PDB file of N, CA and C in Angstrom:
ATOM      1  N   MET Z   1       4.542   8.597  -7.675  1.00 98.00           N
ATOM      2  CA  MET Z   1       4.845   9.914  -8.205  1.00 98.00           C
ATOM      3  C   MET Z   1       4.627  10.944  -7.097  1.00 98.00           C
ATOM      4  N   TRP Z   2       5.358  12.035  -7.206  1.00 98.00           N
ATOM      5  CA  TRP Z   2       5.192  13.138  -6.264  1.00 98.00           C
ATOM      6  C   TRP Z   2       4.028  14.025  -6.705  1.00 98.00           C
ATOM      7  N   TYR Z   3       3.351  14.621  -5.717  1.00 98.00           N
ATOM      8  CA  TYR Z   3       2.259  15.550  -5.985  1.00 98.00           C
ATOM      9  C   TYR Z   3       2.387  16.748  -5.063  1.00 98.00           C
ATOM     10  N   VAL Z   4       2.070  17.916  -5.614  1.00 98.00           N
ATOM     11  CA  VAL Z   4       1.991  19.143  -4.835  1.00 98.00           C
ATOM     12  C   VAL Z   4       0.542  19.319  -4.420  1.00 98.00           C
ATOM     13  N   ILE Z   5       0.350  19.519  -3.129  1.00 98.00           N
ATOM     14  CA  ILE Z   5      -0.982  19.802  -2.595  1.00 98.00           C
ATOM     15  C   ILE Z   5      -0.915  21.190  -1.972  1.00 98.00           C
ATOM     16  N   GLU Z   6      -1.690  22.111  -2.530  1.00 98.00           N
ATOM     17  CA  GLU Z   6      -1.722  23.469  -2.009  1.00 98.00           C
ATOM     18  C   GLU Z   6      -3.109  23.768  -1.457  1.00 98.00           C
ATOM     19  N   GLY Z   7      -3.144  24.077  -0.178  1.00 98.00           N
ATOM     20  CA  GLY Z   7      -4.382  24.488   0.459  1.00 98.00           C
ATOM     21  C   GLY Z   7      -4.358  25.989   0.657  1.00 98.00           C
ATOM     22  N   TYR Z   8      -5.429  26.646   0.307  1.00 98.00           N
ATOM     23  CA  TYR Z   8      -5.532  28.097   0.419  1.00 98.00           C
ATOM     24  C   TYR Z   8      -6.525  28.442   1.519  1.00 98.00           C
ATOM     25  N   ASP Z   9      -6.036  29.128   2.555  1.00 98.00           N
ATOM     26  CA  ASP Z   9      -6.877  29.471   3.698  1.00 98.00           C
ATOM     27  C   ASP Z   9      -7.977  30.456   3.326  1.00 98.00           C
ATOM     28  N   GLY Z  10      -9.118  30.295   3.976  1.00 98.00           N
ATOM     29  CA  GLY Z  10     -10.192  31.268   3.882  1.00 98.00           C
ATOM     30  C   GLY Z  10      -9.864  32.468   4.766  1.00 98.00           C
ATOM     31  N   ARG Z  11     -10.814  33.329   4.929  1.00 96.00           N
ATOM     32  CA  ARG Z  11     -10.625  34.524   5.755  1.00 96.00           C
ATOM     33  C   ARG Z  11     -10.915  34.205   7.218  1.00 96.00           C
ATOM     34  N   ASP Z  12     -10.104  34.772   8.093  1.00 96.00           N
ATOM     35  CA  ASP Z  12     -10.329  34.682   9.536  1.00 96.00           C
ATOM     36  C   ASP Z  12     -10.494  33.237  10.019  1.00 96.00           C
ATOM     37  N   VAL Z  13      -9.562  32.369   9.643  1.00 98.00           N
ATOM     38  CA  VAL Z  13      -9.651  30.950  10.015  1.00 98.00           C
ATOM     39  C   VAL Z  13      -8.529  30.509  10.957  1.00 98.00           C
ATOM     40  N   LEU Z  14      -7.813  31.464  11.549  1.00 97.00           N
ATOM     41  CA  LEU Z  14      -6.674  31.102  12.389  1.00 97.00           C
ATOM     42  C   LEU Z  14      -7.095  30.214  13.562  1.00 97.00           C
ATOM     43  N   ALA Z  15      -8.210  30.503  14.198  1.00 97.00           N
ATOM     44  CA  ALA Z  15      -8.664  29.677  15.330  1.00 97.00           C
ATOM     45  C   ALA Z  15      -8.984  28.256  14.877  1.00 97.00           C
ATOM     46  N   GLN Z  16      -9.641  28.106  13.731  1.00 98.00           N
ATOM     47  CA  GLN Z  16      -9.942  26.775  13.204  1.00 98.00           C
ATOM     48  C   GLN Z  16      -8.650  26.031  12.840  1.00 98.00           C
ATOM     49  N   ARG Z  17      -7.703  26.745  12.275  1.00 98.00           N
ATOM     50  CA  ARG Z  17      -6.405  26.157  11.900  1.00 98.00           C
ATOM     51  C   ARG Z  17      -5.708  25.630  13.149  1.00 98.00           C
ATOM     52  N   GLN Z  18      -5.667  26.439  14.195  1.00 97.00           N
ATOM     53  CA  GLN Z  18      -4.986  26.026  15.424  1.00 97.00           C
ATOM     54  C   GLN Z  18      -5.669  24.818  16.062  1.00 97.00           C
ATOM     55  N   ALA Z  19      -6.986  24.776  16.030  1.00 98.00           N
ATOM     56  CA  ALA Z  19      -7.725  23.659  16.616  1.00 98.00           C
ATOM     57  C   ALA Z  19      -7.501  22.355  15.845  1.00 98.00           C
ATOM     58  N   ALA Z  20      -7.409  22.435  14.521  1.00 98.00           N
ATOM     59  CA  ALA Z  20      -7.262  21.240  13.690  1.00 98.00           C
ATOM     60  C   ALA Z  20      -5.804  20.841  13.475  1.00 98.00           C
ATOM     61  N   ARG Z  21      -4.864  21.664  13.913  1.00 98.00           N
ATOM     62  CA  ARG Z  21      -3.445  21.429  13.633  1.00 98.00           C
ATOM     63  C   ARG Z  21      -2.921  20.082  14.133  1.00 98.00           C
ATOM     64  N   PRO Z  22      -3.220  19.642  15.349  1.00 98.00           N
ATOM     65  CA  PRO Z  22      -2.677  18.345  15.783  1.00 98.00           C
ATOM     66  C   PRO Z  22      -3.074  17.186  14.866  1.00 98.00           C
ATOM     67  N   ALA Z  23      -4.319  17.141  14.446  1.00 98.00           N
ATOM     68  CA  ALA Z  23      -4.766  16.066  13.547  1.00 98.00           C
ATOM     69  C   ALA Z  23      -4.131  16.213  12.173  1.00 98.00           C
ATOM     70  N   HIS Z  24      -3.984  17.445  11.706  1.00 98.00           N
ATOM     71  CA  HIS Z  24      -3.332  17.721  10.426  1.00 98.00           C
ATOM     72  C   HIS Z  24      -1.880  17.236  10.457  1.00 98.00           C
ATOM     73  N   LEU Z  25      -1.161  17.573  11.517  1.00 98.00           N
ATOM     74  CA  LEU Z  25       0.237  17.157  11.648  1.00 98.00           C
ATOM     75  C   LEU Z  25       0.379  15.647  11.765  1.00 98.00           C
ATOM     76  N   GLN Z  26      -0.558  15.003  12.425  1.00 98.00           N
ATOM     77  CA  GLN Z  26      -0.510  13.549  12.589  1.00 98.00           C
ATOM     78  C   GLN Z  26      -0.511  12.855  11.225  1.00 98.00           C
ATOM     79  N   ARG Z  27      -1.325  13.342  10.305  1.00 98.00           N
ATOM     80  CA  ARG Z  27      -1.376  12.758   8.961  1.00 98.00           C
ATOM     81  C   ARG Z  27      -0.070  12.998   8.199  1.00 98.00           C
ATOM     82  N   LEU Z  28       0.508  14.187   8.374  1.00 98.00           N
ATOM     83  CA  LEU Z  28       1.780  14.481   7.720  1.00 98.00           C
ATOM     84  C   LEU Z  28       2.898  13.622   8.297  1.00 98.00           C
ATOM     85  N   GLU Z  29       2.876  13.423   9.602  1.00 98.00           N
ATOM     86  CA  GLU Z  29       3.890  12.581  10.242  1.00 98.00           C
ATOM     87  C   GLU Z  29       3.784  11.139   9.755  1.00 98.00           C
ATOM     88  N   ALA Z  30       2.584  10.668   9.497  1.00 98.00           N
ATOM     89  CA  ALA Z  30       2.402   9.311   8.955  1.00 98.00           C
ATOM     90  C   ALA Z  30       3.024   9.201   7.568  1.00 98.00           C
ATOM     91  N   LEU Z  31       2.843  10.230   6.727  1.00 98.00           N
ATOM     92  CA  LEU Z  31       3.492  10.240   5.414  1.00 98.00           C
ATOM     93  C   LEU Z  31       5.006  10.258   5.562  1.00 98.00           C
ATOM     94  N   ARG Z  32       5.497  11.093   6.476  1.00 98.00           N
ATOM     95  CA  ARG Z  32       6.941  11.167   6.711  1.00 98.00           C
ATOM     96  C   ARG Z  32       7.492   9.824   7.160  1.00 98.00           C
ATOM     97  N   ASP Z  33       6.814   9.201   8.103  1.00 98.00           N
ATOM     98  CA  ASP Z  33       7.282   7.922   8.639  1.00 98.00           C
ATOM     99  C   ASP Z  33       7.271   6.821   7.578  1.00 98.00           C
ATOM    100  N   ALA Z  34       6.406   6.957   6.588  1.00 98.00           N
ATOM    101  CA  ALA Z  34       6.348   5.992   5.487  1.00 98.00           C
ATOM    102  C   ALA Z  34       7.343   6.335   4.374  1.00 98.00           C
ATOM    103  N   GLY Z  35       8.099   7.427   4.545  1.00 98.00           N
ATOM    104  CA  GLY Z  35       9.068   7.838   3.534  1.00 98.00           C
ATOM    105  C   GLY Z  35       8.442   8.474   2.312  1.00 98.00           C
ATOM    106  N   ARG Z  36       7.223   9.006   2.458  1.00 98.00           N
ATOM    107  CA  ARG Z  36       6.488   9.547   1.318  1.00 98.00           C
ATOM    108  C   ARG Z  36       6.332  11.064   1.349  1.00 98.00           C
ATOM    109  N   LEU Z  37       6.960  11.753   2.310  1.00 98.00           N
ATOM    110  CA  LEU Z  37       6.820  13.203   2.438  1.00 98.00           C
ATOM    111  C   LEU Z  37       8.121  13.878   2.049  1.00 98.00           C
ATOM    112  N   LEU Z  38       8.073  14.738   1.042  1.00 98.00           N
ATOM    113  CA  LEU Z  38       9.241  15.498   0.623  1.00 98.00           C
ATOM    114  C   LEU Z  38       9.358  16.775   1.452  1.00 98.00           C
ATOM    115  N   LEU Z  39       8.246  17.494   1.609  1.00 98.00           N
ATOM    116  CA  LEU Z  39       8.225  18.698   2.440  1.00 98.00           C
ATOM    117  C   LEU Z  39       6.786  19.090   2.731  1.00 98.00           C
ATOM    118  N   ALA Z  40       6.632  19.860   3.782  1.00 98.00           N
ATOM    119  CA  ALA Z  40       5.302  20.363   4.145  1.00 98.00           C
ATOM    120  C   ALA Z  40       5.473  21.574   5.050  1.00 98.00           C
ATOM    121  N   GLY Z  41       4.566  22.509   4.925  1.00 98.00           N
ATOM    122  CA  GLY Z  41       4.605  23.665   5.813  1.00 98.00           C
ATOM    123  C   GLY Z  41       3.587  24.708   5.427  1.00 98.00           C
ATOM    124  N   PRO Z  42       3.340  25.638   6.355  1.00 98.00           N
ATOM    125  CA  PRO Z  42       2.387  26.709   6.104  1.00 98.00           C
ATOM    126  C   PRO Z  42       3.044  27.903   5.417  1.00 98.00           C
ATOM    127  N   CYS Z  43       2.219  28.728   4.812  1.00 98.00           N
ATOM    128  CA  CYS Z  43       2.661  29.968   4.176  1.00 98.00           C
ATOM    129  C   CYS Z  43       2.149  31.136   5.021  1.00 98.00           C
ATOM    130  N   PRO Z  44       3.035  31.832   5.734  1.00 98.00           N
ATOM    131  CA  PRO Z  44       2.586  32.967   6.544  1.00 98.00           C
ATOM    132  C   PRO Z  44       1.886  34.021   5.678  1.00 98.00           C
ATOM    133  N   ALA Z  45       0.880  34.653   6.241  1.00 97.00           N
ATOM    134  CA  ALA Z  45       0.124  35.676   5.515  1.00 97.00           C
ATOM    135  C   ALA Z  45       0.916  36.972   5.370  1.00 97.00           C
ATOM    136  N   ILE Z  46       1.955  37.122   6.194  1.00 98.00           N
ATOM    137  CA  ILE Z  46       2.828  38.298   6.110  1.00 98.00           C
ATOM    138  C   ILE Z  46       4.273  37.803   6.036  1.00 98.00           C
ATOM    139  N   ASP Z  47       5.181  38.693   5.725  1.00 97.00           N
ATOM    140  CA  ASP Z  47       6.594  38.335   5.582  1.00 97.00           C
ATOM    141  C   ASP Z  47       7.246  38.218   6.963  1.00 97.00           C
ATOM    142  N   ALA Z  48       6.921  37.105   7.639  1.00 96.00           N
ATOM    143  CA  ALA Z  48       7.463  36.872   8.977  1.00 96.00           C
ATOM    144  C   ALA Z  48       7.431  35.378   9.257  1.00 96.00           C
ATOM    145  N   GLU Z  49       8.451  34.897   9.969  1.00 94.00           N
ATOM    146  CA  GLU Z  49       8.500  33.488  10.350  1.00 94.00           C
ATOM    147  C   GLU Z  49       7.280  33.120  11.189  1.00 94.00           C
ATOM    148  N   ASP Z  50       6.945  33.982  12.143  1.00 95.00           N
ATOM    149  CA  ASP Z  50       5.754  33.799  12.982  1.00 95.00           C
ATOM    150  C   ASP Z  50       4.809  34.953  12.700  1.00 95.00           C
ATOM    151  N   PRO Z  51       3.747  34.713  11.935  1.00 97.00           N
ATOM    152  CA  PRO Z  51       2.867  35.814  11.545  1.00 97.00           C
ATOM    153  C   PRO Z  51       1.920  36.287  12.636  1.00 97.00           C
ATOM    154  N   GLY Z  52       1.916  35.620  13.783  1.00 96.00           N
ATOM    155  CA  GLY Z  52       1.029  36.022  14.874  1.00 96.00           C
ATOM    156  C   GLY Z  52      -0.427  36.024  14.431  1.00 96.00           C
ATOM    157  N   PRO Z  53      -1.173  37.049  14.826  1.00 96.00           N
ATOM    158  CA  PRO Z  53      -2.602  37.078  14.499  1.00 96.00           C
ATOM    159  C   PRO Z  53      -2.907  37.242  13.017  1.00 96.00           C
ATOM    160  N   ALA Z  54      -1.909  37.605  12.200  1.00 97.00           N
ATOM    161  CA  ALA Z  54      -2.137  37.703  10.756  1.00 97.00           C
ATOM    162  C   ALA Z  54      -2.423  36.326  10.170  1.00 97.00           C
ATOM    163  N   GLY Z  55      -1.906  35.280  10.824  1.00 97.00           N
ATOM    164  CA  GLY Z  55      -2.198  33.920  10.392  1.00 97.00           C
ATOM    165  C   GLY Z  55      -1.459  33.508   9.141  1.00 97.00           C
ATOM    166  N   PHE Z  56      -2.097  32.641   8.378  1.00 98.00           N
ATOM    167  CA  PHE Z  56      -1.470  32.015   7.226  1.00 98.00           C
ATOM    168  C   PHE Z  56      -2.364  32.154   5.998  1.00 98.00           C
ATOM    169  N   SER Z  57      -1.720  32.127   4.832  1.00 98.00           N
ATOM    170  CA  SER Z  57      -2.484  32.203   3.583  1.00 98.00           C
ATOM    171  C   SER Z  57      -2.779  30.814   3.033  1.00 98.00           C
ATOM    172  N   GLY Z  58      -2.118  29.800   3.604  1.00 98.00           N
ATOM    173  CA  GLY Z  58      -2.337  28.436   3.143  1.00 98.00           C
ATOM    174  C   GLY Z  58      -1.199  27.534   3.549  1.00 98.00           C
ATOM    175  N   SER Z  59      -1.137  26.378   2.900  1.00 98.00           N
ATOM    176  CA  SER Z  59      -0.109  25.383   3.192  1.00 98.00           C
ATOM    177  C   SER Z  59       0.320  24.690   1.910  1.00 98.00           C
ATOM    178  N   LEU Z  60       1.533  24.135   1.955  1.00 98.00           N
ATOM    179  CA  LEU Z  60       2.086  23.394   0.837  1.00 98.00           C
ATOM    180  C   LEU Z  60       2.553  22.034   1.332  1.00 98.00           C
ATOM    181  N   VAL Z  61       2.189  20.993   0.603  1.00 98.00           N
ATOM    182  CA  VAL Z  61       2.640  19.634   0.892  1.00 98.00           C
ATOM    183  C   VAL Z  61       3.134  19.041  -0.424  1.00 98.00           C
ATOM    184  N   VAL Z  62       4.302  18.417  -0.395  1.00 98.00           N
ATOM    185  CA  VAL Z  62       4.778  17.642  -1.537  1.00 98.00           C
ATOM    186  C   VAL Z  62       4.989  16.227  -1.017  1.00 98.00           C
ATOM    187  N   ALA Z  63       4.194  15.302  -1.541  1.00 98.00           N
ATOM    188  CA  ALA Z  63       4.223  13.924  -1.046  1.00 98.00           C
ATOM    189  C   ALA Z  63       4.013  12.950  -2.190  1.00 98.00           C
ATOM    190  N   GLU Z  64       4.374  11.704  -1.913  1.00 98.00           N
ATOM    191  CA  GLU Z  64       4.274  10.647  -2.914  1.00 98.00           C
ATOM    192  C   GLU Z  64       2.964   9.871  -2.745  1.00 98.00           C
ATOM    193  N   PHE Z  65       2.270   9.692  -3.863  1.00 98.00           N
ATOM    194  CA  PHE Z  65       1.032   8.923  -3.899  1.00 98.00           C
ATOM    195  C   PHE Z  65       1.032   8.038  -5.135  1.00 98.00           C
ATOM    196  N   GLU Z  66       0.171   7.041  -5.149  1.00 98.00           N
ATOM    197  CA  GLU Z  66       0.079   6.116  -6.281  1.00 98.00           C
ATOM    198  C   GLU Z  66      -0.499   6.777  -7.525  1.00 98.00           C
ATOM    199  N   SER Z  67      -1.365   7.761  -7.314  1.00 98.00           N
ATOM    200  CA  SER Z  67      -2.034   8.414  -8.438  1.00 98.00           C
ATOM    201  C   SER Z  67      -2.531   9.778  -7.999  1.00 98.00           C
ATOM    202  N   ILE Z  68      -2.912  10.585  -8.971  1.00 98.00           N
ATOM    203  CA  ILE Z  68      -3.469  11.889  -8.641  1.00 98.00           C
ATOM    204  C   ILE Z  68      -4.793  11.732  -7.894  1.00 98.00           C
ATOM    205  N   GLU Z  69      -5.531  10.675  -8.217  1.00 98.00           N
ATOM    206  CA  GLU Z  69      -6.799  10.428  -7.512  1.00 98.00           C
ATOM    207  C   GLU Z  69      -6.550  10.139  -6.030  1.00 98.00           C
ATOM    208  N   SER Z  70      -5.515   9.353  -5.736  1.00 98.00           N
ATOM    209  CA  SER Z  70      -5.232   9.065  -4.327  1.00 98.00           C
ATOM    210  C   SER Z  70      -4.689  10.298  -3.619  1.00 98.00           C
ATOM    211  N   ALA Z  71      -3.936  11.140  -4.321  1.00 98.00           N
ATOM    212  CA  ALA Z  71      -3.465  12.397  -3.735  1.00 98.00           C
ATOM    213  C   ALA Z  71      -4.644  13.320  -3.437  1.00 98.00           C
ATOM    214  N   ARG Z  72      -5.596  13.392  -4.365  1.00 98.00           N
ATOM    215  CA  ARG Z  72      -6.785  14.231  -4.143  1.00 98.00           C
ATOM    216  C   ARG Z  72      -7.632  13.694  -2.988  1.00 98.00           C
ATOM    217  N   ALA Z  73      -7.768  12.385  -2.911  1.00 98.00           N
ATOM    218  CA  ALA Z  73      -8.548  11.794  -1.825  1.00 98.00           C
ATOM    219  C   ALA Z  73      -7.892  12.088  -0.488  1.00 98.00           C
ATOM    220  N   TRP Z  74      -6.565  11.989  -0.422  1.00 98.00           N
ATOM    221  CA  TRP Z  74      -5.844  12.305   0.814  1.00 98.00           C
ATOM    222  C   TRP Z  74      -6.056  13.775   1.175  1.00 98.00           C
ATOM    223  N   ALA Z  75      -5.927  14.656   0.186  1.00 98.00           N
ATOM    224  CA  ALA Z  75      -6.102  16.095   0.424  1.00 98.00           C
ATOM    225  C   ALA Z  75      -7.524  16.415   0.867  1.00 98.00           C
ATOM    226  N   ASP Z  76      -8.500  15.772   0.258  1.00 98.00           N
ATOM    227  CA  ASP Z  76      -9.906  16.043   0.601  1.00 98.00           C
ATOM    228  C   ASP Z  76     -10.252  15.610   2.021  1.00 98.00           C
ATOM    229  N   SER Z  77      -9.491  14.665   2.564  1.00 98.00           N
ATOM    230  CA  SER Z  77      -9.784  14.191   3.924  1.00 98.00           C
ATOM    231  C   SER Z  77      -8.924  14.879   4.978  1.00 98.00           C
ATOM    232  N   ASP Z  78      -8.244  15.940   4.612  1.00 98.00           N
ATOM    233  CA  ASP Z  78      -7.414  16.681   5.560  1.00 98.00           C
ATOM    234  C   ASP Z  78      -8.285  17.343   6.634  1.00 98.00           C
ATOM    235  N   PRO Z  79      -7.858  17.316   7.885  1.00 98.00           N
ATOM    236  CA  PRO Z  79      -8.606  17.985   8.948  1.00 98.00           C
ATOM    237  C   PRO Z  79      -8.819  19.480   8.699  1.00 98.00           C
ATOM    238  N   TYR Z  80      -7.914  20.117   7.980  1.00 98.00           N
ATOM    239  CA  TYR Z  80      -8.109  21.530   7.668  1.00 98.00           C
ATOM    240  C   TYR Z  80      -9.301  21.724   6.725  1.00 98.00           C
ATOM    241  N   VAL Z  81      -9.551  20.778   5.851  1.00 98.00           N
ATOM    242  CA  VAL Z  81     -10.722  20.841   4.985  1.00 98.00           C
ATOM    243  C   VAL Z  81     -11.982  20.690   5.829  1.00 98.00           C
ATOM    244  N   ALA Z  82     -11.990  19.669   6.693  1.00 98.00           N
ATOM    245  CA  ALA Z  82     -13.159  19.421   7.545  1.00 98.00           C
ATOM    246  C   ALA Z  82     -13.451  20.594   8.474  1.00 98.00           C
ATOM    247  N   ALA Z  83     -12.405  21.291   8.921  1.00 98.00           N
ATOM    248  CA  ALA Z  83     -12.573  22.412   9.854  1.00 98.00           C
ATOM    249  C   ALA Z  83     -12.907  23.722   9.147  1.00 98.00           C
ATOM    250  N   GLY Z  84     -12.913  23.707   7.819  1.00 98.00           N
ATOM    251  CA  GLY Z  84     -13.230  24.928   7.078  1.00 98.00           C
ATOM    252  C   GLY Z  84     -12.064  25.894   6.969  1.00 98.00           C
ATOM    253  N   VAL Z  85     -10.839  25.424   7.215  1.00 98.00           N
ATOM    254  CA  VAL Z  85      -9.658  26.288   7.100  1.00 98.00           C
ATOM    255  C   VAL Z  85      -9.394  26.619   5.637  1.00 98.00           C
ATOM    256  N   TYR Z  86      -9.366  25.588   4.804  1.00 98.00           N
ATOM    257  CA  TYR Z  86      -9.059  25.801   3.394  1.00 98.00           C
ATOM    258  C   TYR Z  86     -10.310  26.215   2.615  1.00 98.00           C
ATOM    259  N   ALA Z  87     -10.183  27.299   1.874  1.00 98.00           N
ATOM    260  CA  ALA Z  87     -11.247  27.734   0.971  1.00 98.00           C
ATOM    261  C   ALA Z  87     -11.200  26.915  -0.314  1.00 98.00           C
ATOM    262  N   ARG Z  88      -9.986  26.486  -0.686  1.00 98.00           N
ATOM    263  CA  ARG Z  88      -9.823  25.614  -1.852  1.00 98.00           C
ATOM    264  C   ARG Z  88      -8.513  24.855  -1.730  1.00 98.00           C
ATOM    265  N   VAL Z  89      -8.436  23.730  -2.433  1.00 98.00           N
ATOM    266  CA  VAL Z  89      -7.244  22.885  -2.443  1.00 98.00           C
ATOM    267  C   VAL Z  89      -6.945  22.502  -3.883  1.00 98.00           C
ATOM    268  N   GLU Z  90      -5.677  22.626  -4.277  1.00 98.00           N
ATOM    269  CA  GLU Z  90      -5.241  22.230  -5.608  1.00 98.00           C
ATOM    270  C   GLU Z  90      -4.229  21.096  -5.483  1.00 98.00           C
ATOM    271  N   VAL Z  91      -4.308  20.129  -6.381  1.00 98.00           N
ATOM    272  CA  VAL Z  91      -3.390  18.991  -6.411  1.00 98.00           C
ATOM    273  C   VAL Z  91      -2.829  18.889  -7.828  1.00 98.00           C
ATOM    274  N   ARG Z  92      -1.491  18.853  -7.903  1.00 98.00           N
ATOM    275  CA  ARG Z  92      -0.829  18.759  -9.209  1.00 98.00           C
ATOM    276  C   ARG Z  92       0.334  17.776  -9.133  1.00 98.00           C
ATOM    277  N   PRO Z  93       0.630  17.083 -10.228  1.00 98.00           N
ATOM    278  CA  PRO Z  93       1.828  16.249 -10.264  1.00 98.00           C
ATOM    279  C   PRO Z  93       3.076  17.122 -10.118  1.00 98.00           C
ATOM    280  N   PHE Z  94       4.124  16.520  -9.576  1.00 98.00           N
ATOM    281  CA  PHE Z  94       5.377  17.244  -9.339  1.00 98.00           C
ATOM    282  C   PHE Z  94       6.539  16.326  -9.697  1.00 98.00           C
ATOM    283  N   ARG Z  95       7.507  16.864 -10.400  1.00 98.00           N
ATOM    284  CA  ARG Z  95       8.704  16.105 -10.734  1.00 98.00           C
ATOM    285  C   ARG Z  95       9.896  16.747 -10.053  1.00 98.00           C
ATOM    286  N   LYS Z  96      10.465  16.059  -9.074  1.00 96.00           N
ATOM    287  CA  LYS Z  96      11.613  16.580  -8.335  1.00 96.00           C
ATOM    288  C   LYS Z  96      12.854  16.479  -9.213  1.00 96.00           C
ATOM    289  N   VAL Z  97      13.588  17.581  -9.319  1.00 97.00           N
ATOM    290  CA  VAL Z  97      14.819  17.609 -10.086  1.00 97.00           C
ATOM    291  C   VAL Z  97      16.012  17.883  -9.158  1.00 97.00           C
ATOM    292  N   LEU Z  98      15.925  18.875  -8.300  1.00 94.00           N
ATOM    293  CA  LEU Z  98      16.996  19.252  -7.389  1.00 94.00           C
ATOM    294  C   LEU Z  98      16.463  19.399  -5.979  1.00 94.00           C
ATOM    295  N   PRO Z  99      17.181  19.250  -4.957  1.00 90.00           N
ATOM    296  CA  PRO Z  99      18.576  18.812  -4.954  1.00 90.00           C
ATOM    297  C   PRO Z  99      18.676  17.318  -5.193  1.00 90.00           C
TER     298      PRO Z  99
END
């Protein structure tokens, strides 16, 4: 089943986000390579493709997991969690309809 994983950035965490980004991307690339990633990306804190020093308000991942427990376990082990980037993370089931 697909799951939405939403990470919400804390305040002033851009440096931590940048430092943890390579490890974060590596995990997403592994999901992609396994055919289990629908989409992933950050949410700019301002209305701009590149928010610069304003940073990001969080990230969105839609990926396939065996269960909500396995999706939560994957989310809890994200490098952004370990680095203190995310203030909170939400995991919900997702049903893809379109496209």
